[in-house]
mmCIF file of C-alpha atoms and ligand atoms in Angstrom:
data_model
loop_
_atom_site.group_PDB
_atom_site.id
_atom_site.type_symbol
_atom_site.label_atom_id
_atom_site.label_comp_id
_atom_site.label_asym_id
_atom_site.label_seq_id
_atom_site.Cartn_x
_atom_site.Cartn_y
_atom_site.Cartn_z
ATOM 1 C CA MET A 1 7.246 5.880 22.729
ATOM 2 C CA SER A 2 9.671 6.351 19.851
ATOM 3 C CA GLU A 3 8.002 5.699 16.493
ATOM 4 C CA ASN A 4 10.475 2.904 15.656
ATOM 5 C CA ILE A 5 10.127 0.831 18.824
ATOM 6 C CA VAL A 6 6.842 -1.030 18.634
ATOM 7 C CA PRO A 7 7.101 -4.422 20.295
ATOM 8 C CA SER A 8 4.257 -6.778 19.480
ATOM 9 C CA SER A 9 3.964 -7.373 23.195
ATOM 10 C CA LYS A 10 2.034 -4.108 23.206
ATOM 11 C CA ILE A 11 -0.653 -5.569 20.914
ATOM 12 C CA PHE A 12 -3.578 -7.148 22.756
ATOM 13 C CA SER A 13 -6.346 -6.327 20.323
ATOM 14 C CA ILE A 14 -6.958 -5.085 16.800
ATOM 15 C CA LYS A 15 -7.534 -1.644 18.275
ATOM 16 C CA ASP A 16 -4.009 -1.737 19.734
ATOM 17 C CA ALA A 17 -2.617 -2.704 16.316
ATOM 18 C CA ARG A 18 -4.543 0.133 14.681
ATOM 19 C CA ASP A 19 -3.324 2.683 17.242
ATOM 20 C CA LEU A 20 0.291 1.545 16.888
ATOM 21 C CA SER A 21 0.203 1.506 13.096
ATOM 22 C CA LYS A 22 -1.193 5.026 13.141
ATOM 23 C CA LYS A 23 1.939 6.168 14.972
ATOM 24 C CA ARG A 24 4.343 4.221 12.833
ATOM 25 C CA LEU A 25 3.031 4.769 9.307
ATOM 26 C CA PRO A 26 3.144 7.968 7.275
ATOM 27 C CA LYS A 27 -0.279 9.632 7.490
ATOM 28 C CA LEU A 28 -0.831 9.162 3.760
ATOM 29 C CA VAL A 29 -0.322 5.397 4.105
ATOM 30 C CA PHE A 30 -2.341 4.966 7.301
ATOM 31 C CA ASP A 31 -5.236 6.954 5.821
ATOM 32 C CA PHE A 32 -5.167 4.867 2.618
ATOM 33 C CA ILE A 33 -5.593 1.720 4.741
ATOM 34 C CA ASP A 34 -7.968 3.088 7.359
ATOM 35 C CA GLY A 35 -10.050 5.326 5.120
ATOM 36 C CA ALA A 36 -13.510 4.695 3.752
ATOM 37 C CA SER A 37 -15.647 6.325 1.081
ATOM 38 C CA GLY A 38 -17.690 9.509 1.175
ATOM 39 C CA ASP A 39 -18.622 10.447 4.729
ATOM 40 C CA GLU A 40 -16.506 7.504 5.991
ATOM 41 C CA LYS A 41 -19.221 6.362 8.419
ATOM 42 C CA LEU A 42 -19.878 2.930 6.933
ATOM 43 C CA SER A 43 -16.686 1.203 8.084
ATOM 44 C CA GLU A 44 -17.649 2.038 11.667
ATOM 45 C CA ILE A 45 -21.316 1.167 11.051
ATOM 46 C CA ASN A 46 -20.160 -2.278 9.815
ATOM 47 C CA SER A 47 -18.385 -2.992 13.097
ATOM 48 C CA LYS A 48 -21.143 -1.479 15.252
ATOM 49 C CA ALA A 49 -23.747 -3.689 13.562
ATOM 50 C CA LEU A 50 -21.618 -6.753 14.338
ATOM 51 C CA ASP A 51 -21.317 -5.524 17.902
ATOM 52 C CA GLN A 52 -25.096 -5.363 18.234
ATOM 53 C CA ILE A 53 -25.398 -9.103 17.685
ATOM 54 C CA ARG A 54 -25.389 -10.543 21.179
ATOM 55 C CA LEU A 55 -24.705 -14.226 21.707
ATOM 56 C CA GLU A 56 -26.182 -16.527 24.346
ATOM 57 C CA PRO A 57 -23.721 -17.983 26.864
ATOM 58 C CA LYS A 58 -24.245 -21.719 27.399
ATOM 59 C CA VAL A 59 -22.951 -23.616 30.429
ATOM 60 C CA LEU A 60 -22.225 -27.203 31.559
ATOM 61 C CA ARG A 61 -21.415 -28.333 28.018
ATOM 62 C CA ASN A 62 -17.852 -29.793 28.307
ATOM 63 C CA VAL A 63 -16.048 -27.623 25.773
ATOM 64 C CA GLU A 64 -12.545 -29.043 26.328
ATOM 65 C CA LYS A 65 -12.064 -30.303 22.777
ATOM 66 C CA ARG A 66 -12.629 -27.204 20.737
ATOM 67 C CA THR A 67 -11.637 -27.135 17.074
ATOM 68 C CA LEU A 68 -11.549 -24.275 14.588
ATOM 69 C CA LYS A 69 -10.982 -26.555 11.582
ATOM 70 C CA LYS A 70 -13.385 -25.473 8.891
ATOM 71 C CA SER A 71 -14.384 -27.172 5.687
ATOM 72 C CA PHE A 72 -15.138 -24.757 2.876
ATOM 73 C CA LEU A 73 -15.363 -25.269 -0.907
ATOM 74 C CA ASN A 74 -14.010 -28.809 -0.530
ATOM 75 C CA TYR A 75 -10.952 -27.548 1.382
ATOM 76 C CA GLN A 76 -10.119 -28.307 4.991
ATOM 77 C CA PHE A 77 -8.768 -25.137 6.589
ATOM 78 C CA ASP A 78 -7.341 -24.948 10.103
ATOM 79 C CA ASN A 79 -9.268 -21.741 10.858
ATOM 80 C CA PRO A 80 -12.564 -20.158 9.796
ATOM 81 C CA PHE A 81 -10.930 -16.999 8.454
ATOM 82 C CA GLY A 82 -8.507 -15.940 5.729
ATOM 83 C CA PHE A 83 -6.941 -12.734 4.430
ATOM 84 C CA ALA A 84 -9.106 -10.531 2.173
ATOM 85 C CA PRO A 85 -7.598 -9.242 -1.080
ATOM 86 C CA MET A 86 -5.893 -5.888 -0.625
ATOM 87 C CA GLY A 87 -4.074 -3.931 -3.279
ATOM 88 C CA MET A 88 -0.716 -2.240 -2.632
ATOM 89 C CA THR A 89 -0.273 -4.268 0.558
ATOM 90 C CA ASN A 90 3.483 -3.646 0.750
ATOM 91 C CA LEU A 91 2.640 -0.065 1.602
ATOM 92 C CA SER A 92 1.644 -1.216 5.099
ATOM 93 C CA TRP A 93 5.197 -2.498 5.581
ATOM 94 C CA PRO A 94 7.913 -3.581 3.154
ATOM 95 C CA GLY A 95 7.497 -7.289 2.455
ATOM 96 C CA ALA A 96 3.871 -7.360 3.728
ATOM 97 C CA ASP A 97 2.667 -9.589 0.856
ATOM 98 C CA ALA A 98 5.227 -12.235 1.729
ATOM 99 C CA MET A 99 4.272 -11.985 5.423
ATOM 100 C CA LEU A 100 0.637 -12.695 4.566
ATOM 101 C CA ALA A 101 1.605 -15.550 2.261
ATOM 102 C CA LYS A 102 3.827 -17.173 4.910
ATOM 103 C CA GLU A 103 1.246 -16.732 7.644
ATOM 104 C CA SER A 104 -1.458 -18.317 5.465
ATOM 105 C CA ALA A 105 0.748 -21.370 4.841
ATOM 106 C CA LYS A 106 1.593 -21.617 8.542
ATOM 107 C CA ASN A 107 -2.065 -21.474 9.607
ATOM 108 C CA ASN A 108 -3.483 -23.397 6.651
ATOM 109 C CA ILE A 109 -5.822 -20.581 5.605
ATOM 110 C CA PRO A 110 -6.315 -18.813 2.246
ATOM 111 C CA THR A 111 -4.689 -15.516 1.344
ATOM 112 C CA CYS A 112 -6.389 -13.603 -1.456
ATOM 113 C CA VAL A 113 -3.947 -12.021 -3.881
ATOM 114 C CA SER A 114 -5.219 -8.727 -5.240
ATOM 115 C CA MET A 115 -4.867 -8.025 -8.914
ATOM 116 C CA ALA A 116 -3.077 -4.855 -7.707
ATOM 117 C CA SER A 117 -0.773 -6.884 -5.475
ATOM 118 C CA THR A 118 2.751 -5.627 -4.911
ATOM 119 C CA THR A 119 4.148 -9.152 -5.429
ATOM 120 C CA THR A 120 3.460 -11.266 -8.519
ATOM 121 C CA LEU A 121 0.725 -13.871 -8.295
ATOM 122 C CA GLU A 122 3.346 -16.539 -9.092
ATOM 123 C CA LYS A 123 5.591 -15.538 -6.185
ATOM 124 C CA MET A 124 2.616 -15.323 -3.799
ATOM 125 C CA TYR A 125 1.550 -18.832 -4.745
ATOM 126 C CA GLU A 126 5.058 -20.115 -4.098
ATOM 127 C CA ILE A 127 5.494 -18.393 -0.706
ATOM 128 C CA SER A 128 2.011 -19.333 0.475
ATOM 129 C CA GLU A 129 2.685 -22.951 -0.513
ATOM 130 C CA GLY A 130 -0.435 -22.982 -2.673
ATOM 131 C CA HIS A 131 -2.746 -21.208 -0.195
ATOM 132 C CA SER A 132 -3.361 -18.260 -2.556
ATOM 133 C CA TRP A 133 -6.612 -17.309 -4.223
ATOM 134 C CA MET A 134 -6.501 -14.860 -7.155
ATOM 135 C CA GLN A 135 -8.673 -11.698 -7.097
ATOM 136 C CA LEU A 136 -9.594 -9.708 -10.212
ATOM 137 C CA TYR A 137 -11.451 -6.589 -11.247
ATOM 138 C CA ILE A 138 -12.584 -6.034 -14.803
ATOM 139 C CA PHE A 139 -11.153 -2.796 -16.146
ATOM 140 C CA GLN A 140 -11.413 -1.567 -19.740
ATOM 141 C CA ASP A 141 -8.737 -4.031 -20.826
ATOM 142 C CA GLU A 142 -10.397 -7.415 -20.469
ATOM 143 C CA ASP A 143 -7.471 -9.094 -22.284
ATOM 144 C CA PHE A 144 -5.273 -8.297 -19.307
ATOM 145 C CA VAL A 145 -7.737 -9.999 -16.956
ATOM 146 C CA MET A 146 -7.879 -13.056 -19.192
ATOM 147 C CA GLU A 147 -4.059 -13.101 -19.272
ATOM 148 C CA LEU A 148 -4.001 -13.028 -15.452
ATOM 149 C CA LEU A 149 -6.448 -15.948 -15.357
ATOM 150 C CA ASP A 150 -4.154 -17.882 -17.715
ATOM 151 C CA ARG A 151 -1.167 -17.086 -15.515
ATOM 152 C CA ALA A 152 -3.094 -18.100 -12.395
ATOM 153 C CA GLU A 153 -4.172 -21.410 -13.936
ATOM 154 C CA LYS A 154 -0.646 -22.164 -15.137
ATOM 155 C CA THR A 155 0.719 -21.434 -11.662
ATOM 156 C CA GLY A 156 -1.685 -23.855 -10.019
ATOM 157 C CA TYR A 157 -4.369 -21.530 -8.589
ATOM 158 C CA GLU A 158 -7.666 -23.305 -8.000
ATOM 159 C CA VAL A 159 -9.795 -20.373 -6.815
ATOM 160 C CA ALA A 160 -10.461 -16.993 -8.470
ATOM 161 C CA ILE A 161 -12.419 -14.087 -7.002
ATOM 162 C CA LEU A 162 -14.137 -11.555 -9.223
ATOM 163 C CA THR A 163 -14.775 -8.332 -7.286
ATOM 164 C CA VAL A 164 -17.860 -6.621 -8.658
ATOM 165 C CA ASP A 165 -18.603 -3.777 -6.239
ATOM 166 C CA VAL A 166 -16.320 -1.200 -7.858
ATOM 167 C CA PRO A 167 -18.111 -0.322 -11.126
ATOM 168 C CA VAL A 168 -17.226 3.236 -10.165
ATOM 169 C CA LEU A 169 -14.370 4.085 -7.820
ATOM 170 C CA SER A 170 -15.778 5.894 -4.797
ATOM 171 C CA ARG A 171 -14.548 9.228 -3.489
ATOM 172 C CA ARG A 172 -11.956 8.813 -0.748
ATOM 173 C CA THR A 173 -11.749 12.142 1.015
ATOM 174 C CA ARG A 174 -8.650 11.414 3.069
ATOM 175 C CA ASP A 175 -6.720 10.147 0.037
ATOM 176 C CA ASP A 176 -7.683 13.260 -1.894
ATOM 177 C CA LYS A 177 -6.677 15.537 0.988
ATOM 178 C CA ASN A 178 -3.330 13.778 1.424
ATOM 179 C CA GLY A 179 -2.611 13.820 -2.302
ATOM 180 C CA PHE A 180 -2.508 10.003 -2.380
ATOM 181 C CA SER A 181 -2.137 8.918 -5.966
ATOM 182 C CA TYR A 182 -0.647 6.048 -7.856
ATOM 183 C CA PRO A 183 2.073 6.241 -9.171
ATOM 184 C CA PHE A 184 3.178 8.345 -6.170
ATOM 185 C CA LYS A 185 3.671 12.033 -6.592
ATOM 186 C CA ILE A 186 5.944 13.301 -3.862
ATOM 187 C CA GLY A 187 5.519 17.013 -3.179
ATOM 188 C CA PRO A 188 6.630 18.932 -0.038
ATOM 189 C CA LYS A 189 3.627 17.698 2.016
ATOM 190 C CA GLN A 190 4.289 14.016 1.269
ATOM 191 C CA PHE A 191 8.041 14.521 1.724
ATOM 192 C CA PHE A 192 7.461 15.908 5.243
ATOM 193 C CA ASP A 193 5.109 13.004 6.031
ATOM 194 C CA PHE A 194 7.741 10.437 4.955
ATOM 195 C CA ALA A 195 10.597 12.290 6.676
ATOM 196 C CA THR A 196 8.758 12.229 10.013
ATOM 197 C CA HIS A 197 8.298 8.430 9.762
ATOM 198 C CA PRO A 198 11.894 7.406 9.025
ATOM 199 C CA THR A 199 11.662 3.692 9.858
ATOM 200 C CA TRP A 200 8.931 3.048 7.299
ATOM 201 C CA SER A 201 10.458 5.419 4.780
ATOM 202 C CA LEU A 202 14.004 4.035 4.988
ATOM 203 C CA SER A 203 12.852 0.402 4.873
ATOM 204 C CA THR A 204 10.621 1.218 1.930
ATOM 205 C CA LEU A 205 13.444 3.001 0.121
ATOM 206 C CA LEU A 206 15.793 0.071 0.754
ATOM 207 C CA LYS A 207 13.282 -2.518 -0.482
ATOM 208 C CA GLY A 208 12.050 -0.332 -3.343
ATOM 209 C CA ILE A 209 8.830 1.657 -3.733
ATOM 210 C CA PRO A 210 5.951 -0.876 -3.996
ATOM 211 C CA LYS A 211 4.775 -1.511 -7.547
ATOM 212 C CA PRO A 212 1.717 -3.380 -8.870
ATOM 213 C CA MET A 213 3.800 -6.355 -9.934
ATOM 214 C CA ASN A 214 1.110 -8.260 -11.850
ATOM 215 C CA TYR A 215 0.865 -5.264 -14.167
ATOM 216 C CA VAL A 216 4.608 -4.714 -14.400
ATOM 217 C CA THR A 217 5.122 -8.341 -15.470
ATOM 218 C CA SER A 218 2.184 -8.513 -17.897
ATOM 219 C CA LYS A 219 2.571 -9.100 -21.629
ATOM 220 C CA SER A 220 -0.585 -7.195 -22.609
ATOM 221 C CA GLY A 221 -1.319 -3.638 -21.479
ATOM 222 C CA ASP A 222 1.148 -0.925 -20.572
ATOM 223 C CA GLY A 223 2.176 -2.288 -17.170
ATOM 224 C CA ILE A 224 0.524 0.589 -15.316
ATOM 225 C CA PHE A 225 -2.190 0.119 -12.689
ATOM 226 C CA LYS A 226 -4.675 2.908 -13.409
ATOM 227 C CA ARG A 227 -6.543 2.850 -10.109
ATOM 228 C CA LYS A 228 -9.061 5.447 -11.193
ATOM 229 C CA GLU A 229 -9.876 3.812 -14.539
ATOM 230 C CA SER A 230 -13.583 3.007 -14.895
ATOM 231 C CA ARG A 231 -14.678 -0.559 -14.277
ATOM 232 C CA GLY A 232 -18.231 0.400 -15.228
ATOM 233 C CA THR A 233 -18.621 -1.922 -18.191
ATOM 234 C CA THR A 234 -18.626 -5.044 -15.983
ATOM 235 C CA ASP A 235 -22.006 -6.763 -16.234
ATOM 236 C CA PHE A 236 -23.572 -10.224 -16.307
ATOM 237 C CA ASP A 237 -22.091 -10.840 -19.789
ATOM 238 C CA THR A 238 -18.652 -10.182 -18.303
ATOM 239 C CA LEU A 239 -19.396 -12.667 -15.561
ATOM 240 C CA LYS A 240 -20.391 -15.221 -18.190
ATOM 241 C CA ARG A 241 -17.106 -14.718 -20.067
ATOM 242 C CA VAL A 242 -15.083 -15.115 -16.861
ATOM 243 C CA ARG A 243 -17.124 -18.182 -15.883
ATOM 244 C CA ASP A 244 -16.553 -19.747 -19.318
ATOM 245 C CA LYS A 245 -12.837 -19.046 -19.090
ATOM 246 C CA TRP A 246 -12.080 -20.085 -15.474
ATOM 247 C CA LYS A 247 -12.401 -23.794 -14.832
ATOM 248 C CA GLY A 248 -11.563 -23.559 -11.133
ATOM 249 C CA LYS A 249 -13.790 -22.300 -8.310
ATOM 250 C CA LEU A 250 -15.190 -18.826 -8.918
ATOM 251 C CA ILE A 251 -16.163 -16.512 -6.035
ATOM 252 C CA ILE A 252 -18.049 -13.282 -6.700
ATOM 253 C CA LYS A 253 -17.098 -10.644 -4.129
ATOM 254 C CA GLY A 254 -18.984 -7.512 -3.147
ATOM 255 C CA VAL A 255 -22.567 -8.757 -3.234
ATOM 256 C CA MET A 256 -25.026 -6.853 -1.014
ATOM 257 C CA SER A 257 -28.391 -7.712 -2.551
ATOM 258 C CA PRO A 258 -30.296 -11.008 -2.169
ATOM 259 C CA ASP A 259 -31.659 -10.627 -5.728
ATOM 260 C CA ASP A 260 -28.173 -10.152 -7.171
ATOM 261 C CA ALA A 261 -26.960 -13.126 -5.166
ATOM 262 C CA VAL A 262 -29.572 -15.409 -6.724
ATOM 263 C CA LYS A 263 -28.728 -14.201 -10.250
ATOM 264 C CA ILE A 264 -25.017 -14.699 -9.612
ATOM 265 C CA LYS A 265 -25.616 -18.195 -8.274
ATOM 266 C CA ASP A 266 -27.683 -18.975 -11.388
ATOM 267 C CA ALA A 267 -24.853 -17.617 -13.559
ATOM 268 C CA GLY A 268 -22.631 -20.403 -12.277
ATOM 269 C CA ALA A 269 -20.618 -18.861 -9.407
ATOM 270 C CA ASP A 270 -19.298 -21.373 -6.895
ATOM 271 C CA ALA A 271 -19.494 -18.984 -3.935
ATOM 272 C CA ILE A 272 -20.526 -15.449 -3.045
ATOM 273 C CA GLN A 273 -18.713 -13.020 -0.783
ATOM 274 C CA VAL A 274 -21.066 -10.667 1.039
ATOM 275 C CA SER A 275 -19.054 -7.478 1.464
ATOM 276 C CA ASN A 276 -19.440 -3.731 1.161
ATOM 277 C CA HIS A 277 -15.682 -3.445 0.607
ATOM 278 C CA GLY A 278 -15.198 -2.452 4.235
ATOM 279 C CA GLY A 279 -17.263 0.694 3.663
ATOM 280 C CA ARG A 280 -14.965 1.798 0.873
ATOM 281 C CA GLN A 281 -17.573 1.899 -1.915
ATOM 282 C CA LEU A 282 -21.260 2.943 -1.542
ATOM 283 C CA ASP A 283 -21.088 5.007 1.644
ATOM 284 C CA SER A 284 -24.859 4.913 2.117
ATOM 285 C CA ALA A 285 -25.020 1.094 1.928
ATOM 286 C CA ILE A 286 -26.399 -1.071 4.731
ATOM 287 C CA ALA A 287 -23.948 -2.690 7.176
ATOM 288 C CA ALA A 288 -22.725 -5.857 5.475
ATOM 289 C CA ILE A 289 -23.652 -8.111 8.417
ATOM 290 C CA ASN A 290 -27.270 -6.909 8.303
ATOM 291 C CA ILE A 291 -27.796 -8.119 4.740
ATOM 292 C CA LEU A 292 -26.022 -11.449 5.310
ATOM 293 C CA PRO A 293 -29.035 -13.417 6.714
ATOM 294 C CA LEU A 294 -31.206 -12.232 3.840
ATOM 295 C CA VAL A 295 -28.623 -13.337 1.275
ATOM 296 C CA ARG A 296 -28.344 -16.678 3.082
ATOM 297 C CA LYS A 297 -32.122 -17.077 2.999
ATOM 298 C CA ALA A 298 -32.273 -16.256 -0.724
ATOM 299 C CA LEU A 299 -29.495 -18.723 -1.593
ATOM 300 C CA GLY A 300 -30.577 -21.607 0.617
ATOM 301 C CA ASN A 301 -28.608 -23.345 3.339
ATOM 302 C CA ASP A 302 -25.983 -25.075 1.251
ATOM 303 C CA PHE A 303 -24.613 -22.391 -1.069
ATOM 304 C CA PRO A 304 -21.039 -21.395 -0.044
ATOM 305 C CA LEU A 305 -21.010 -17.914 1.461
ATOM 306 C CA ILE A 306 -18.072 -15.786 2.603
ATOM 307 C CA PHE A 307 -18.367 -12.645 4.706
ATOM 308 C CA ASP A 308 -16.145 -9.610 5.200
ATOM 309 C CA SER A 309 -16.499 -5.975 6.294
ATOM 310 C CA GLY A 310 -16.104 -4.828 9.850
ATOM 311 C CA ILE A 311 -14.678 -7.909 11.556
ATOM 312 C CA ARG A 312 -12.518 -6.734 14.449
ATOM 313 C CA SER A 313 -12.389 -9.733 16.805
ATOM 314 C CA GLY A 314 -12.854 -13.488 17.092
ATOM 315 C CA SER A 315 -16.366 -12.850 18.428
ATOM 316 C CA ASP A 316 -17.128 -11.045 15.164
ATOM 317 C CA ILE A 317 -16.007 -14.109 13.204
ATOM 318 C CA VAL A 318 -18.410 -16.287 15.225
ATOM 319 C CA ARG A 319 -21.171 -13.688 14.800
ATOM 320 C CA ALA A 320 -20.702 -13.765 11.006
ATOM 321 C CA LEU A 321 -20.922 -17.567 10.977
ATOM 322 C CA ALA A 322 -24.035 -17.402 13.176
ATOM 323 C CA PHE A 323 -25.616 -14.999 10.699
ATOM 324 C CA GLY A 324 -25.152 -17.392 7.774
ATOM 325 C CA ALA A 325 -21.545 -17.185 6.544
ATOM 326 C CA ASP A 326 -19.457 -20.305 5.981
ATOM 327 C CA TYR A 327 -16.161 -18.474 6.055
ATOM 328 C CA ALA A 328 -14.835 -15.042 7.090
ATOM 329 C CA MET A 329 -12.222 -12.755 5.548
ATOM 330 C CA ILE A 330 -10.171 -10.206 7.436
ATOM 331 C CA GLY A 331 -9.238 -6.900 5.779
ATOM 332 C CA ARG A 332 -7.776 -3.844 7.532
ATOM 333 C CA PRO A 333 -6.846 -5.634 10.806
ATOM 334 C CA VAL A 334 -3.979 -7.470 9.110
ATOM 335 C CA MET A 335 -2.752 -4.236 7.520
ATOM 336 C CA TYR A 336 -2.848 -2.513 10.942
ATOM 337 C CA ALA A 337 -0.948 -5.478 12.401
ATOM 338 C CA MET A 338 1.853 -5.274 9.835
ATOM 339 C CA GLY A 339 1.936 -1.478 10.041
ATOM 340 C CA ALA A 340 2.356 -1.853 13.803
ATOM 341 C CA ASP A 341 5.089 -4.471 13.845
ATOM 342 C CA GLY A 342 5.615 -6.215 10.499
ATOM 343 C CA ALA A 343 5.596 -10.022 10.530
ATOM 344 C CA LYS A 344 5.536 -10.152 14.338
ATOM 345 C CA GLY A 345 2.513 -7.880 14.458
ATOM 346 C CA LEU A 346 0.713 -10.048 11.901
ATOM 347 C CA ARG A 347 1.485 -13.240 13.824
ATOM 348 C CA ARG A 348 0.233 -11.637 17.023
ATOM 349 C CA ILE A 349 -3.084 -10.556 15.466
ATOM 350 C CA VAL A 350 -3.652 -13.981 13.890
ATOM 351 C CA GLU A 351 -2.998 -15.627 17.270
ATOM 352 C CA ILE A 352 -5.379 -13.188 18.981
ATOM 353 C CA LEU A 353 -8.101 -13.871 16.393
ATOM 354 C CA LYS A 354 -7.665 -17.633 16.825
ATOM 355 C CA GLU A 355 -7.739 -17.421 20.601
ATOM 356 C CA GLU A 356 -10.777 -15.116 20.663
ATOM 357 C CA THR A 357 -12.671 -17.324 18.189
ATOM 358 C CA SER A 358 -11.940 -20.431 20.216
ATOM 359 C CA THR A 359 -12.911 -18.725 23.486
ATOM 360 C CA THR A 360 -16.191 -17.483 22.017
ATOM 361 C CA LEU A 361 -16.926 -20.972 20.700
ATOM 362 C CA GLY A 362 -16.472 -22.480 24.155
ATOM 363 C CA LEU A 363 -18.529 -19.810 25.872
ATOM 364 C CA VAL A 364 -21.502 -20.419 23.588
ATOM 365 C CA GLY A 365 -21.237 -24.087 24.519
ATOM 366 C CA LEU A 366 -19.723 -25.524 21.335
ATOM 367 C CA ASN A 367 -16.647 -27.586 20.476
ATOM 368 C CA ASP A 368 -16.800 -27.504 16.682
ATOM 369 C CA ILE A 369 -16.779 -24.252 14.698
ATOM 370 C CA ASN A 370 -18.821 -26.044 12.006
ATOM 371 C CA ASP A 371 -21.709 -26.263 14.520
ATOM 372 C CA VAL A 372 -22.127 -22.481 14.824
ATOM 373 C CA SER A 373 -25.627 -21.468 13.717
ATOM 374 C CA SER A 374 -28.255 -18.823 14.459
ATOM 375 C CA GLU A 375 -29.127 -20.901 17.551
ATOM 376 C CA ILE A 376 -26.334 -19.129 19.451
ATOM 377 C CA VAL A 377 -27.734 -15.642 18.832
ATOM 378 C CA ALA A 378 -29.427 -14.278 21.948
ATOM 379 C CA GLU A 379 -31.377 -11.559 20.262
ATOM 380 C CA LYS A 380 -31.881 -11.975 16.578
ATOM 381 C CA ILE A 381 -31.906 -8.510 15.125
ATOM 382 C CA ILE A 382 -31.830 -7.521 11.484
ATOM 383 C CA GLY A 383 -31.825 -3.770 11.181
ATOM 384 C CA ASN A 384 -34.321 -2.843 13.882
ATOM 385 C CA THR A 385 -36.534 -5.874 13.454
ATOM 386 C CA ARG A 386 -36.422 -8.704 15.939
ATOM 387 C CA TYR A 387 -37.478 -12.130 14.772
HETATM 388 C C1 LIG B 1 -6.098 -0.978 1.755
HETATM 389 C C2 LIG B 1 -7.184 -1.820 1.157
HETATM 390 C C3 LIG B 1 -7.058 -2.269 -0.147
HETATM 391 C C4 LIG B 1 -8.062 -3.071 -0.702
HETATM 392 N N1 LIG B 1 -7.888 -3.566 -1.980
HETATM 393 C C5 LIG B 1 -8.798 -4.443 -2.473
HETATM 394 C C6 LIG B 1 -8.556 -5.072 -3.724
HETATM 395 O O1 LIG B 1 -7.556 -4.844 -4.394
HETATM 396 N N2 LIG B 1 -9.502 -5.958 -4.167
HETATM 397 C C7 LIG B 1 -10.641 -6.238 -3.452
HETATM 398 O O2 LIG B 1 -11.454 -7.049 -3.896
HETATM 399 N N3 LIG B 1 -10.868 -5.664 -2.257
HETATM 400 C C8 LIG B 1 -9.968 -4.789 -1.744
HETATM 401 N N4 LIG B 1 -10.186 -4.251 -0.503
HETATM 402 C C9 LIG B 1 -11.375 -4.619 0.284
HETATM 403 C C10 LIG B 1 -11.092 -5.868 1.158
HETATM 404 O O3 LIG B 1 -10.887 -7.011 0.377
HETATM 405 C C11 LIG B 1 -12.250 -6.168 2.126
HETATM 406 O O4 LIG B 1 -13.450 -6.274 1.400
HETATM 407 C C12 LIG B 1 -12.415 -5.115 3.219
HETATM 408 O O5 LIG B 1 -11.177 -4.604 3.646
HETATM 409 C C13 LIG B 1 -13.134 -5.759 4.416
HETATM 410 O O6 LIG B 1 -13.459 -4.829 5.379
HETATM 411 P P1 LIG B 1 -12.575 -4.596 6.712
HETATM 412 O O7 LIG B 1 -11.338 -3.896 6.261
HETATM 413 O O8 LIG B 1 -13.468 -3.728 7.524
HETATM 414 O O9 LIG B 1 -12.288 -5.942 7.328
HETATM 415 C C14 LIG B 1 -9.207 -3.414 0.064
HETATM 416 C C15 LIG B 1 -9.321 -2.933 1.369
HETATM 417 C C16 LIG B 1 -8.335 -2.160 1.932
HETATM 418 C C17 LIG B 1 -8.472 -1.703 3.353
#
């Protein structure tokens, strides 16, 4: 198949979207999206651990009136999943940020706008018709973060996410090998990579090389996103300052320890996002899904909990809810979808996720996604321990 003819009709699963995006995107871009840290095993381990959770089919339950409507943080969403924050999203396809924003409005789900987003937080809020949540890291320049919070509040944002699992940026072998850097340095190797993927390269040239627009439009700082700058000073005092500043809902993302979760709850967070960054940070960490029930247990039944890392199907969304999450976030799959076929690819993957989630719900004998609990798990396994 020619690299520029990729009809969405060829996408039947997230794996299809991944395979197609691999053909269509320059290697440097695909590897940036697909890659993980260190030995790169954890992103696969995340999905395998989800796969090991087996659900119990239930029959004779009348599951005609299934609904995926999910209440979370006092919002009524139409689906139990949203889009995880991802920096430099427009690399996956020109205009990708806007595609995510439109799709979130259409499906009444949240889209998380990365601090390193390639569209300004104001524009994302407008296109998503208010379905945007703002994500932040704390770098050396805390003033810039506070400025972004001011901008977010002024725009109308009600939810902020502080990502805390990148005190140190991990080693990304594939990025290093490919010479992936920001701002881009285009040597002969990268030039050849772009030249052999003309559809992406020409569209990107026409629309302009993606830039971290929140930085470019900032009043403080030098407008440059220094991806490799240390975020190591972030600690519980930082969290306190952000909590004092942000009056809206505050989610802390990247929590993988029940003890940390309790401390973060006590520090005034409104929700916690269990995530190992899709295997892109501590490569020797446990699969995110395996720690989820322990975090749930430590926090109690009612504390709002989001899950991401490794979700590759609607069944995985149901598995995450069964293991204690209230809401799921999707990372790489939406980037694969847009890399495969832009807005059409994204729509196709969202439809597939909705259909798979609804099918799984019916096959475990339920009508309401809010009724998913550990009761539907056939074999309850955490690590190697059955309980
Ligand atoms: C290309 C890419 C960029 C990302 N950028 C960010 C970011 O800017 N902020 C953040 O909190 N997480 C970021 N993440 C992590 C995601 O929010 C999410 O935790 C992860 O992708 C979930 O795992 P999954 O891809 O296996 O679904 C990024 C992930 C990818 C793949």
